Amino acid sequence: MAETATNPTQREIAVEIPADIVSRETEVIIQKFQKMAKLPGFRKGKVPASVVKQRFAEDIKTEVVEQLVPKYFRAETEKQGLHPVSQPRVTDLHIHDGEPLKFTAKFEVLPDFDVLGYNAIKVERPDVTVTDDEVENTLNQLREQNASYSAVEGRPLQDGDFAQVAFKGTPQGEPDAQPVSMDDVMVELGGSNTIPEFTENLRGVNAGDEKTFTVKYADDFSDERLKGKSFDYTVKVNSIKTKNLPELNDDFAKEMGAQFNSIDQLKAAIRENMEGEKKHRAEHEGKDKLVDELVKANPIEVPDALVEHQVDLRLERGLRALAQQGMKTEDMRRMDFTRLRSGQRDAAKKEVQVALLLEKIADKENVAVTDEDVDKEIHILAAQSQQPVDAVRARLIKEGAIDRIRNRIRTDKTLELLYSRSN
């Protein structure tokens, strides 16, 4: 029973099952067929073995193969110390009366490798200090979000005003195209996000007036529906308003939350949150760079079966996200899944490489996961799903997900260990 290695993750073994074992299994299956066979001229269960063997020859062979091949494939891989991670592809099947059953099985295994240089990887730590200007910018954003608007009477629109308008836009040269229209929208005259033609044509217009004009959108305009096109707009100004920003004082801070008694407390909370966000982003980016360097230093081959499984997981997550965004099932079915799978493969391969490398490092560094670690994660999942902890734990046990959680925690701990050493 020979084994040959074609590449680091592929194996091929030739297996031979002794003739006497094949004969015994064949007789057992013939007896089963005898009990079940219904043939003209014979009572059920009374069909002679010779007739059954002749009448159901191919079915008997198929069942012999199904009974013996998996069993002896497993026995041979265990004997040779191999651990398949894919289903075997059986070829060169030889099965004849009185002879050994022979077959060749091709399958994939995890690569045999060591991780090199992982303690030498360095990741630059960016400055996560929050400046006074950044805090002020956030405060100003809060003021903008809490602005109020008051009506302007007795004068036309001028820069800095907000026009409350209804409009309809029709693309030139496309008579059958659906118009772009909105019944109630605020347009800031002279605003940085306002299309210049709107500012130029609405300046000096009074409430209740209607204006028509054309907008030529640039070829690199952000909206695909508008880029490179010319639209004829009809705009009615329903009212003119000015924006009133709240003062940055203790009263404003109290409106932002009952926990704030002063503007200084609000500023301190903003600074703390921004620092936390910066640290989290820096750590996330740093760990991404770390695993990039880890894979670059250890470009291991990985089994196609694991890569394809990871592609499945990535597509499943993507489709679930699309469904949550409102995409219909029939629209998903029309997607080009061959192209989608191809587009996911490189990222999936890298994810498998990283997982195997971190697992090897965890073994070398004796990274352990305690029951308390798992229990903490279950409590987090329960809080997120707003379900009882015991119910979540029971579901995870039933789904066989506890080991996956334990493995993920171990991976996270290992990556955290590497990141702590990489400064």
GROMACS .gro file of C-alpha atoms in nm:
model
  423
    1MET     CA    1   0.000   0.000   0.000
    2ALA     CA    2   0.225   0.275  -0.131
    3GLU     CA    3   0.202   0.648  -0.065
    4THR     CA    4   0.344   0.916  -0.290
    5ALA     CA    5   0.362   1.295  -0.237
    6THR     CA    6   0.284   1.503  -0.545
    7ASN     CA    7   0.313   1.839  -0.363
    8PRO     CA    8   0.320   1.951   0.002
    9THR     CA    9  -0.057   1.919   0.047
   10GLN     CA   10  -0.150   1.637  -0.190
   11ARG     CA   11  -0.115   1.267  -0.126
   12GLU     CA   12  -0.190   0.955  -0.325
   13ILE     CA   13  -0.212   0.608  -0.176
   14ALA     CA   14  -0.268   0.270  -0.339
   15VAL     CA   15  -0.482   0.040  -0.123
   16GLU     CA   16  -0.536  -0.336  -0.157
   17ILE     CA   17  -0.810  -0.517   0.034
   18PRO     CA   18  -0.748  -0.894   0.067
   19ALA     CA   19  -0.965  -1.123  -0.147
   20ASP     CA   20  -1.104  -1.318   0.150
   21ILE     CA   21  -1.234  -0.995   0.312
   22VAL     CA   22  -1.393  -0.889  -0.017
   23SER     CA   23  -1.555  -1.234  -0.052
   24ARG     CA   24  -1.699  -1.227   0.300
   25GLU     CA   25  -1.843  -0.877   0.248
   26THR     CA   26  -1.985  -0.984  -0.087
   27GLU     CA   27  -2.163  -1.280   0.074
   28VAL     CA   28  -2.313  -1.057   0.344
   29ILE     CA   29  -2.449  -0.819   0.081
   30ILE     CA   30  -2.583  -1.106  -0.135
   31GLN     CA   31  -2.774  -1.237   0.168
   32LYS     CA   32  -2.920  -0.890   0.224
   33PHE     CA   33  -3.030  -0.876  -0.139
   34GLN     CA   34  -3.184  -1.222  -0.106
   35LYS     CA   35  -3.408  -1.102   0.176
   36MET     CA   36  -3.519  -0.795  -0.018
   37ALA     CA   37  -3.529  -0.915  -0.380
   38LYS     CA   38  -3.862  -0.948  -0.561
   39LEU     CA   39  -3.824  -1.150  -0.881
   40PRO     CA   40  -4.089  -1.322  -1.095
   41GLY     CA   41  -4.121  -1.691  -1.009
   42PHE     CA   42  -3.970  -1.659  -0.662
   43ARG     CA   43  -4.121  -1.581  -0.328
   44LYS     CA   44  -3.974  -1.284  -0.143
   45GLY     CA   45  -3.669  -1.396   0.052
   46LYS     CA   46  -3.641  -1.724  -0.140
   47VAL     CA   47  -3.440  -1.608  -0.445
   48PRO     CA   48  -3.130  -1.831  -0.483
   49ALA     CA   49  -2.795  -1.666  -0.419
   50SER     CA   50  -2.676  -1.752  -0.772
   51VAL     CA   51  -2.975  -1.571  -0.924
   52VAL     CA   52  -2.929  -1.268  -0.699
   53LYS     CA   53  -2.560  -1.254  -0.782
   54GLN     CA   54  -2.632  -1.260  -1.155
   55ARG     CA   55  -2.933  -1.027  -1.147
   56PHE     CA   56  -2.785  -0.762  -0.917
   57ALA     CA   57  -2.415  -0.797  -1.002
   58GLU     CA   58  -2.344  -0.425  -1.048
   59ASP     CA   59  -2.551  -0.321  -0.747
   60ILE     CA   60  -2.366  -0.574  -0.530
   61LYS     CA   61  -2.027  -0.449  -0.649
   62THR     CA   62  -2.131  -0.090  -0.579
   63GLU     CA   63  -2.234  -0.174  -0.225
   64VAL     CA   64  -1.917  -0.373  -0.161
   65VAL     CA   65  -1.715  -0.069  -0.268
   66GLU     CA   66  -1.925   0.165  -0.051
   67GLN     CA   67  -1.880  -0.061   0.252
   68LEU     CA   68  -1.509  -0.142   0.221
   69VAL     CA   69  -1.335   0.152   0.048
   70PRO     CA   70  -1.400   0.422   0.314
   71LYS     CA   71  -1.312   0.183   0.596
   72TYR     CA   72  -0.982   0.068   0.444
   73PHE     CA   73  -0.898   0.418   0.323
   74ARG     CA   74  -0.922   0.542   0.683
   75ALA     CA   75  -0.724   0.246   0.812
   76GLU     CA   76  -0.444   0.304   0.563
   77THR     CA   77  -0.418   0.679   0.629
   78GLU     CA   78  -0.406   0.612   1.004
   79LYS     CA   79  -0.137   0.348   0.950
   80GLN     CA   80   0.074   0.596   0.753
   81GLY     CA   81   0.008   0.882   0.997
   82LEU     CA   82  -0.179   1.088   0.738
   83HIS     CA   83  -0.469   1.322   0.823
   84PRO     CA   84  -0.689   1.394   0.521
   85VAL     CA   85  -0.859   1.735   0.506
   86SER     CA   86  -1.049   1.657   0.186
   87GLN     CA   87  -1.268   1.379   0.057
   88PRO     CA   88  -1.061   1.119  -0.132
   89ARG     CA   89  -1.087   1.095  -0.508
   90VAL     CA   90  -1.089   0.721  -0.584
   91THR     CA   91  -0.943   0.605  -0.915
   92ASP     CA   92  -0.809   0.283  -1.070
   93LEU     CA   93  -1.077   0.079  -0.898
   94HIS     CA   94  -1.023  -0.296  -0.950
   95ILE     CA   95  -1.294  -0.535  -0.826
   96HIS     CA   96  -1.333  -0.887  -0.962
   97ASP     CA   97  -1.459  -1.214  -0.811
   98GLY     CA   98  -1.197  -1.397  -0.611
   99GLU     CA   99  -0.944  -1.114  -0.635
  100PRO     CA  100  -0.831  -0.841  -0.397
  101LEU     CA  101  -1.013  -0.507  -0.426
  102LYS     CA  102  -0.760  -0.244  -0.533
  103PHE     CA  103  -0.794   0.131  -0.565
  104THR     CA  104  -0.596   0.452  -0.565
  105ALA     CA  105  -0.706   0.746  -0.350
  106LYS     CA  106  -0.595   1.106  -0.397
  107PHE     CA  107  -0.656   1.354  -0.116
  108GLU     CA  108  -0.516   1.658   0.060
  109VAL     CA  109  -0.341   1.693   0.395
  110LEU     CA  110  -0.219   1.986   0.599
  111PRO     CA  111   0.133   2.096   0.498
  112ASP     CA  112   0.426   2.003   0.717
  113PHE     CA  113   0.598   2.331   0.801
  114ASP     CA  114   0.764   2.539   1.069
  115VAL     CA  115   0.700   2.911   1.127
  116LEU     CA  116   1.010   3.123   1.091
  117GLY     CA  117   1.088   3.475   1.207
  118TYR     CA  118   0.757   3.550   1.373
  119ASN     CA  119   0.926   3.709   1.675
  120ALA     CA  120   1.128   3.940   1.451
  121ILE     CA  121   0.828   4.109   1.290
  122LYS     CA  122   0.804   4.475   1.384
  123VAL     CA  123   0.495   4.693   1.341
  124GLU     CA  124   0.515   5.070   1.369
  125ARG     CA  125   0.280   5.218   1.627
  126PRO     CA  126   0.116   5.538   1.499
  127ASP     CA  127   0.053   5.837   1.722
  128VAL     CA  128  -0.295   5.802   1.874
  129THR     CA  129  -0.293   6.136   2.053
  130VAL     CA  130  -0.613   6.336   2.008
  131THR     CA  131  -0.549   6.706   1.944
  132ASP     CA  132  -0.756   6.997   2.068
  133ASP     CA  133  -0.848   7.076   1.706
  134GLU     CA  134  -0.990   6.726   1.659
  135VAL     CA  135  -1.202   6.766   1.970
  136GLU     CA  136  -1.325   7.105   1.848
  137ASN     CA  137  -1.411   6.961   1.506
  138THR     CA  138  -1.620   6.690   1.671
  139LEU     CA  139  -1.794   6.948   1.888
  140ASN     CA  140  -1.874   7.151   1.577
  141GLN     CA  141  -2.018   6.841   1.412
  142LEU     CA  142  -2.243   6.796   1.716
  143ARG     CA  143  -2.351   7.160   1.682
  144GLU     CA  144  -2.434   7.102   1.315
  145GLN     CA  145  -2.637   6.791   1.401
  146ASN     CA  146  -2.833   6.986   1.661
  147ALA     CA  147  -2.884   7.300   1.458
  148SER     CA  148  -3.227   7.458   1.428
  149TYR     CA  149  -3.372   7.646   1.130
  150SER     CA  150  -3.580   7.963   1.131
  151ALA     CA  151  -3.783   8.107   0.845
  152VAL     CA  152  -3.668   8.418   0.659
  153GLU     CA  153  -3.936   8.664   0.547
  154GLY     CA  154  -3.927   8.964   0.316
  155ARG     CA  155  -3.607   8.901   0.121
  156PRO     CA  156  -3.472   8.669  -0.151
  157LEU     CA  157  -3.219   8.389  -0.113
  158GLN     CA  158  -2.858   8.481  -0.046
  159ASP     CA  159  -2.540   8.284   0.021
  160GLY     CA  160  -2.551   8.107   0.356
  161ASP     CA  161  -2.928   8.061   0.340
  162PHE     CA  162  -3.102   7.726   0.314
  163ALA     CA  163  -3.364   7.690   0.043
  164GLN     CA  164  -3.638   7.435   0.115
  165VAL     CA  165  -3.721   7.318  -0.236
  166ALA     CA  166  -3.901   7.062  -0.449
  167PHE     CA  167  -3.741   6.974  -0.781
  168LYS     CA  168  -3.755   6.751  -1.086
  169GLY     CA  169  -3.459   6.680  -1.312
  170THR     CA  170  -3.485   6.528  -1.661
  171PRO     CA  171  -3.178   6.400  -1.852
  172GLN     CA  172  -3.128   6.560  -2.191
  173GLY     CA  173  -3.155   6.326  -2.491
  174GLU     CA  174  -3.327   6.050  -2.290
  175PRO     CA  175  -3.702   6.102  -2.334
  176ASP     CA  176  -3.790   5.766  -2.177
  177ALA     CA  177  -3.563   5.808  -1.874
  178GLN     CA  178  -3.708   5.827  -1.524
  179PRO     CA  179  -3.682   6.187  -1.390
  180VAL     CA  180  -3.485   6.257  -1.074
  181SER     CA  181  -3.721   6.424  -0.828
  182MET     CA  182  -3.751   6.518  -0.460
  183ASP     CA  183  -4.046   6.683  -0.287
  184ASP     CA  184  -3.868   6.832   0.013
  185VAL     CA  185  -3.494   6.893   0.032
  186MET     CA  186  -3.274   7.162   0.186
  187VAL     CA  187  -3.018   7.331  -0.039
  188GLU     CA  188  -2.745   7.544   0.121
  189LEU     CA  189  -2.658   7.833  -0.108
  190GLY     CA  190  -2.283   7.848  -0.147
  191GLY     CA  191  -2.236   7.532   0.058
  192SER     CA  192  -1.932   7.314  -0.012
  193ASN     CA  193  -2.157   7.019  -0.101
  194THR     CA  194  -2.398   7.221  -0.315
  195ILE     CA  195  -2.373   7.194  -0.694
  196PRO     CA  196  -2.257   7.540  -0.816
  197GLU     CA  197  -2.540   7.569  -1.071
  198PHE     CA  198  -2.796   7.541  -0.792
  199THR     CA  199  -2.629   7.825  -0.598
  200GLU     CA  200  -2.594   8.048  -0.908
  201ASN     CA  201  -2.953   7.999  -1.025
  202LEU     CA  202  -3.128   8.019  -0.688
  203ARG     CA  203  -2.941   8.325  -0.560
  204GLY     CA  204  -3.186   8.615  -0.548
  205VAL     CA  205  -3.496   8.394  -0.585
  206ASN     CA  206  -3.793   8.452  -0.351
  207ALA     CA  207  -3.999   8.196  -0.162
  208GLY     CA  208  -4.277   8.065  -0.387
  209ASP     CA  209  -4.081   8.126  -0.708
  210GLU     CA  210  -3.992   7.856  -0.960
  211LYS     CA  211  -3.667   7.840  -1.158
  212THR     CA  212  -3.553   7.623  -1.451
  213PHE     CA  213  -3.190   7.565  -1.545
  214THR     CA  214  -2.947   7.303  -1.674
  215VAL     CA  215  -2.671   7.120  -1.486
  216LYS     CA  216  -2.384   6.952  -1.673
  217TYR     CA  217  -2.231   6.686  -1.449
  218ALA     CA  218  -1.861   6.606  -1.473
  219ASP     CA  219  -1.747   6.276  -1.622
  220ASP     CA  220  -1.604   6.175  -1.284
  221PHE     CA  221  -1.911   6.274  -1.081
  222SER     CA  222  -1.964   6.042  -0.784
  223ASP     CA  223  -2.325   5.940  -0.871
  224GLU     CA  224  -2.330   5.687  -1.155
  225ARG     CA  225  -2.682   5.797  -1.258
  226LEU     CA  226  -2.564   6.153  -1.318
  227LYS     CA  227  -2.198   6.143  -1.424
  228GLY     CA  228  -2.127   6.290  -1.767
  229LYS     CA  229  -2.492   6.382  -1.827
  230SER     CA  230  -2.685   6.709  -1.860
  231PHE     CA  231  -3.009   6.750  -1.663
  232ASP     CA  232  -3.282   7.009  -1.706
  233TYR     CA  233  -3.411   7.105  -1.361
  234THR     CA  234  -3.733   7.270  -1.252
  235VAL     CA  235  -3.694   7.391  -0.893
  236LYS     CA  236  -3.962   7.549  -0.673
  237VAL     CA  237  -3.848   7.737  -0.363
  238ASN     CA  238  -4.101   7.664  -0.091
  239SER     CA  239  -3.932   7.860   0.186
  240ILE     CA  240  -3.609   8.031   0.290
  241LYS     CA  241  -3.442   7.944   0.618
  242THR     CA  242  -3.131   8.027   0.815
  243LYS     CA  243  -2.941   7.782   1.032
  244ASN     CA  244  -2.897   7.854   1.402
  245LEU     CA  245  -2.612   7.671   1.577
  246PRO     CA  246  -2.638   7.610   1.954
  247GLU     CA  247  -2.376   7.772   2.177
  248LEU     CA  248  -2.101   7.551   2.319
  249ASN     CA  249  -2.187   7.590   2.685
  250ASP     CA  250  -2.290   7.378   2.981
  251ASP     CA  251  -2.654   7.373   2.867
  252PHE     CA  252  -2.548   7.225   2.533
  253ALA     CA  253  -2.344   6.957   2.715
  254LYS     CA  254  -2.646   6.861   2.927
  255GLU     CA  255  -2.855   6.819   2.612
  256MET     CA  256  -2.596   6.573   2.481
  257GLY     CA  257  -2.651   6.339   2.777
  258ALA     CA  258  -2.761   6.328   3.138
  259GLN     CA  259  -2.409   6.222   3.240
  260PHE     CA  260  -2.266   6.560   3.137
  261ASN     CA  261  -2.288   6.860   3.372
  262SER     CA  262  -2.047   7.086   3.186
  263ILE     CA  263  -1.892   7.148   2.846
  264ASP     CA  264  -1.556   7.037   2.991
  265GLN     CA  265  -1.702   6.697   3.079
  266LEU     CA  266  -1.838   6.664   2.726
  267LYS     CA  267  -1.498   6.754   2.578
  268ALA     CA  268  -1.326   6.499   2.803
  269ALA     CA  269  -1.569   6.227   2.695
  270ILE     CA  270  -1.519   6.315   2.328
  271ARG     CA  271  -1.141   6.299   2.371
  272GLU     CA  272  -1.162   5.963   2.549
  273ASN     CA  273  -1.387   5.815   2.278
  274MET     CA  274  -1.166   5.945   1.998
  275GLU     CA  275  -0.856   5.804   2.166
  276GLY     CA  276  -1.028   5.467   2.199
  277GLU     CA  277  -1.126   5.472   1.832
  278LYS     CA  278  -0.773   5.569   1.726
  279LYS     CA  279  -0.618   5.295   1.939
  280HIS     CA  280  -0.863   5.037   1.806
  281ARG     CA  281  -0.801   5.141   1.444
  282ALA     CA  282  -0.422   5.146   1.496
  283GLU     CA  283  -0.429   4.800   1.654
  284HIS     CA  284  -0.648   4.662   1.375
  285GLU     CA  285  -0.421   4.805   1.104
  286GLY     CA  286  -0.110   4.693   1.293
  287LYS     CA  287  -0.235   4.335   1.319
  288ASP     CA  288  -0.322   4.337   0.948
  289LYS     CA  289   0.036   4.443   0.867
  290LEU     CA  290   0.170   4.180   1.107
  291VAL     CA  291  -0.014   3.892   0.938
  292ASP     CA  292   0.092   4.028   0.597
  293GLU     CA  293   0.456   4.004   0.706
  294LEU     CA  294   0.394   3.664   0.864
  295VAL     CA  295   0.260   3.521   0.537
  296LYS     CA  296   0.534   3.690   0.337
  297ALA     CA  297   0.798   3.525   0.557
  298ASN     CA  298   0.618   3.186   0.549
  299PRO     CA  299   0.447   3.141   0.209
  300ILE     CA  300   0.310   2.795   0.284
  301GLU     CA  301   0.103   2.591   0.040
  302VAL     CA  302  -0.246   2.520   0.167
  303PRO     CA  303  -0.502   2.254   0.067
  304ASP     CA  304  -0.750   2.358  -0.201
  305ALA     CA  305  -1.028   2.199   0.004
  306LEU     CA  306  -0.969   2.443   0.290
  307VAL     CA  307  -0.948   2.737   0.051
  308GLU     CA  308  -1.276   2.642  -0.116
  309HIS     CA  309  -1.440   2.606   0.224
  310GLN     CA  310  -1.318   2.954   0.317
  311VAL     CA  311  -1.454   3.089  -0.013
  312ASP     CA  312  -1.791   2.938   0.082
  313LEU     CA  313  -1.781   3.114   0.419
  314ARG     CA  314  -1.689   3.449   0.263
  315LEU     CA  315  -1.969   3.423   0.006
  316GLU     CA  316  -2.216   3.318   0.275
  317ARG     CA  317  -2.127   3.627   0.482
  318GLY     CA  318  -2.154   3.849   0.176
  319LEU     CA  319  -2.494   3.713   0.074
  320ARG     CA  320  -2.623   3.744   0.430
  321ALA     CA  321  -2.516   4.110   0.431
  322LEU     CA  322  -2.689   4.171   0.097
  323ALA     CA  323  -3.007   4.009   0.230
  324GLN     CA  324  -2.996   4.234   0.536
  325GLN     CA  325  -2.965   4.532   0.301
  326GLY     CA  326  -3.282   4.423   0.125
  327MET     CA  327  -3.161   4.231  -0.181
  328LYS     CA  328  -3.419   3.977  -0.298
  329THR     CA  329  -3.342   3.605  -0.327
  330GLU     CA  330  -3.426   3.599  -0.698
  331ASP     CA  331  -3.175   3.879  -0.760
  332MET     CA  332  -2.907   3.685  -0.572
  333ARG     CA  333  -2.970   3.379  -0.786
  334ARG     CA  334  -2.891   3.581  -1.099
  335MET     CA  335  -2.545   3.671  -0.969
  336ASP     CA  336  -2.237   3.528  -1.145
  337PHE     CA  337  -2.118   3.293  -0.872
  338THR     CA  338  -1.829   3.159  -1.080
  339ARG     CA  339  -1.686   3.509  -1.105
  340LEU     CA  340  -1.765   3.581  -0.739
  341ARG     CA  341  -1.585   3.264  -0.624
  342SER     CA  342  -1.285   3.348  -0.838
  343GLY     CA  343  -1.272   3.698  -0.692
  344GLN     CA  344  -1.274   3.564  -0.335
  345ARG     CA  345  -1.008   3.297  -0.379
  346ASP     CA  346  -0.689   3.498  -0.313
  347ALA     CA  347  -0.829   3.647   0.009
  348ALA     CA  348  -0.960   3.305   0.118
  349LYS     CA  349  -0.620   3.146   0.057
  350LYS     CA  350  -0.448   3.410   0.267
  351GLU     CA  351  -0.700   3.359   0.549
  352VAL     CA  352  -0.626   2.985   0.551
  353GLN     CA  353  -0.251   3.051   0.551
  354VAL     CA  354  -0.285   3.291   0.843
  355ALA     CA  355  -0.503   3.047   1.038
  356LEU     CA  356  -0.253   2.761   0.994
  357LEU     CA  357   0.047   2.981   1.079
  358LEU     CA  358  -0.118   3.119   1.394
  359GLU     CA  359  -0.221   2.768   1.499
  360LYS     CA  360   0.140   2.652   1.466
  361ILE     CA  361   0.263   2.952   1.665
  362ALA     CA  362   0.000   2.886   1.932
  363ASP     CA  363   0.136   2.532   1.967
  364LYS     CA  364   0.495   2.657   1.992
  365GLU     CA  365   0.403   2.925   2.247
  366ASN     CA  366   0.166   2.702   2.446
  367VAL     CA  367  -0.124   2.943   2.407
  368ALA     CA  368  -0.413   2.809   2.614
  369VAL     CA  369  -0.786   2.883   2.622
  370THR     CA  370  -0.960   2.839   2.955
  371ASP     CA  371  -1.323   2.752   3.023
  372GLU     CA  372  -1.353   3.105   3.166
  373ASP     CA  373  -1.246   3.247   2.828
  374VAL     CA  374  -1.517   3.049   2.650
  375ASP     CA  375  -1.776   3.138   2.914
  376LYS     CA  376  -1.698   3.508   2.875
  377GLU     CA  377  -1.748   3.483   2.500
  378ILE     CA  378  -2.083   3.306   2.548
  379HIS     CA  379  -2.196   3.586   2.781
  380ILE     CA  380  -2.102   3.842   2.513
  381LEU     CA  381  -2.299   3.651   2.248
  382ALA     CA  382  -2.597   3.627   2.482
  383ALA     CA  383  -2.591   4.001   2.547
  384GLN     CA  384  -2.566   4.077   2.174
  385SER     CA  385  -2.859   3.850   2.089
  386GLN     CA  386  -3.056   3.949   2.402
  387GLN     CA  387  -3.106   3.582   2.490
  388PRO     CA  388  -3.048   3.391   2.816
  389VAL     CA  389  -2.692   3.269   2.861
  390ASP     CA  390  -2.801   2.908   2.920
  391ALA     CA  391  -3.008   2.910   2.601
  392VAL     CA  392  -2.716   3.042   2.396
  393ARG     CA  393  -2.479   2.786   2.550
  394ALA     CA  394  -2.721   2.500   2.476
  395ARG     CA  395  -2.760   2.613   2.116
  396LEU     CA  396  -2.384   2.640   2.063
  397ILE     CA  397  -2.328   2.292   2.210
  398LYS     CA  398  -2.602   2.147   1.988
  399GLU     CA  399  -2.448   2.313   1.679
  400GLY     CA  400  -2.100   2.192   1.772
  401ALA     CA  401  -1.981   2.553   1.780
  402ILE     CA  402  -1.796   2.552   2.114
  403ASP     CA  403  -1.477   2.419   1.957
  404ARG     CA  404  -1.496   2.688   1.687
  405ILE     CA  405  -1.528   2.953   1.956
  406ARG     CA  406  -1.236   2.803   2.147
  407ASN     CA  407  -1.022   2.800   1.830
  408ARG     CA  408  -1.112   3.161   1.749
  409ILE     CA  409  -1.021   3.274   2.101
  410ARG     CA  410  -0.689   3.090   2.073
  411THR     CA  411  -0.618   3.260   1.738
  412ASP     CA  412  -0.704   3.602   1.884
  413LYS     CA  413  -0.478   3.539   2.185
  414THR     CA  414  -0.192   3.433   1.960
  415LEU     CA  415  -0.226   3.739   1.739
  416GLU     CA  416  -0.242   3.962   2.047
  417LEU     CA  417   0.078   3.797   2.176
  418LEU     CA  418   0.260   3.864   1.847
  419TYR     CA  419   0.132   4.222   1.836
  420SER     CA  420   0.255   4.288   2.191
  421ARG     CA  421   0.604   4.172   2.087
  422SER     CA  422   0.612   4.360   1.757
  423ASN     CA  423   0.683   4.710   1.888
   0.00000   0.00000   0.00000
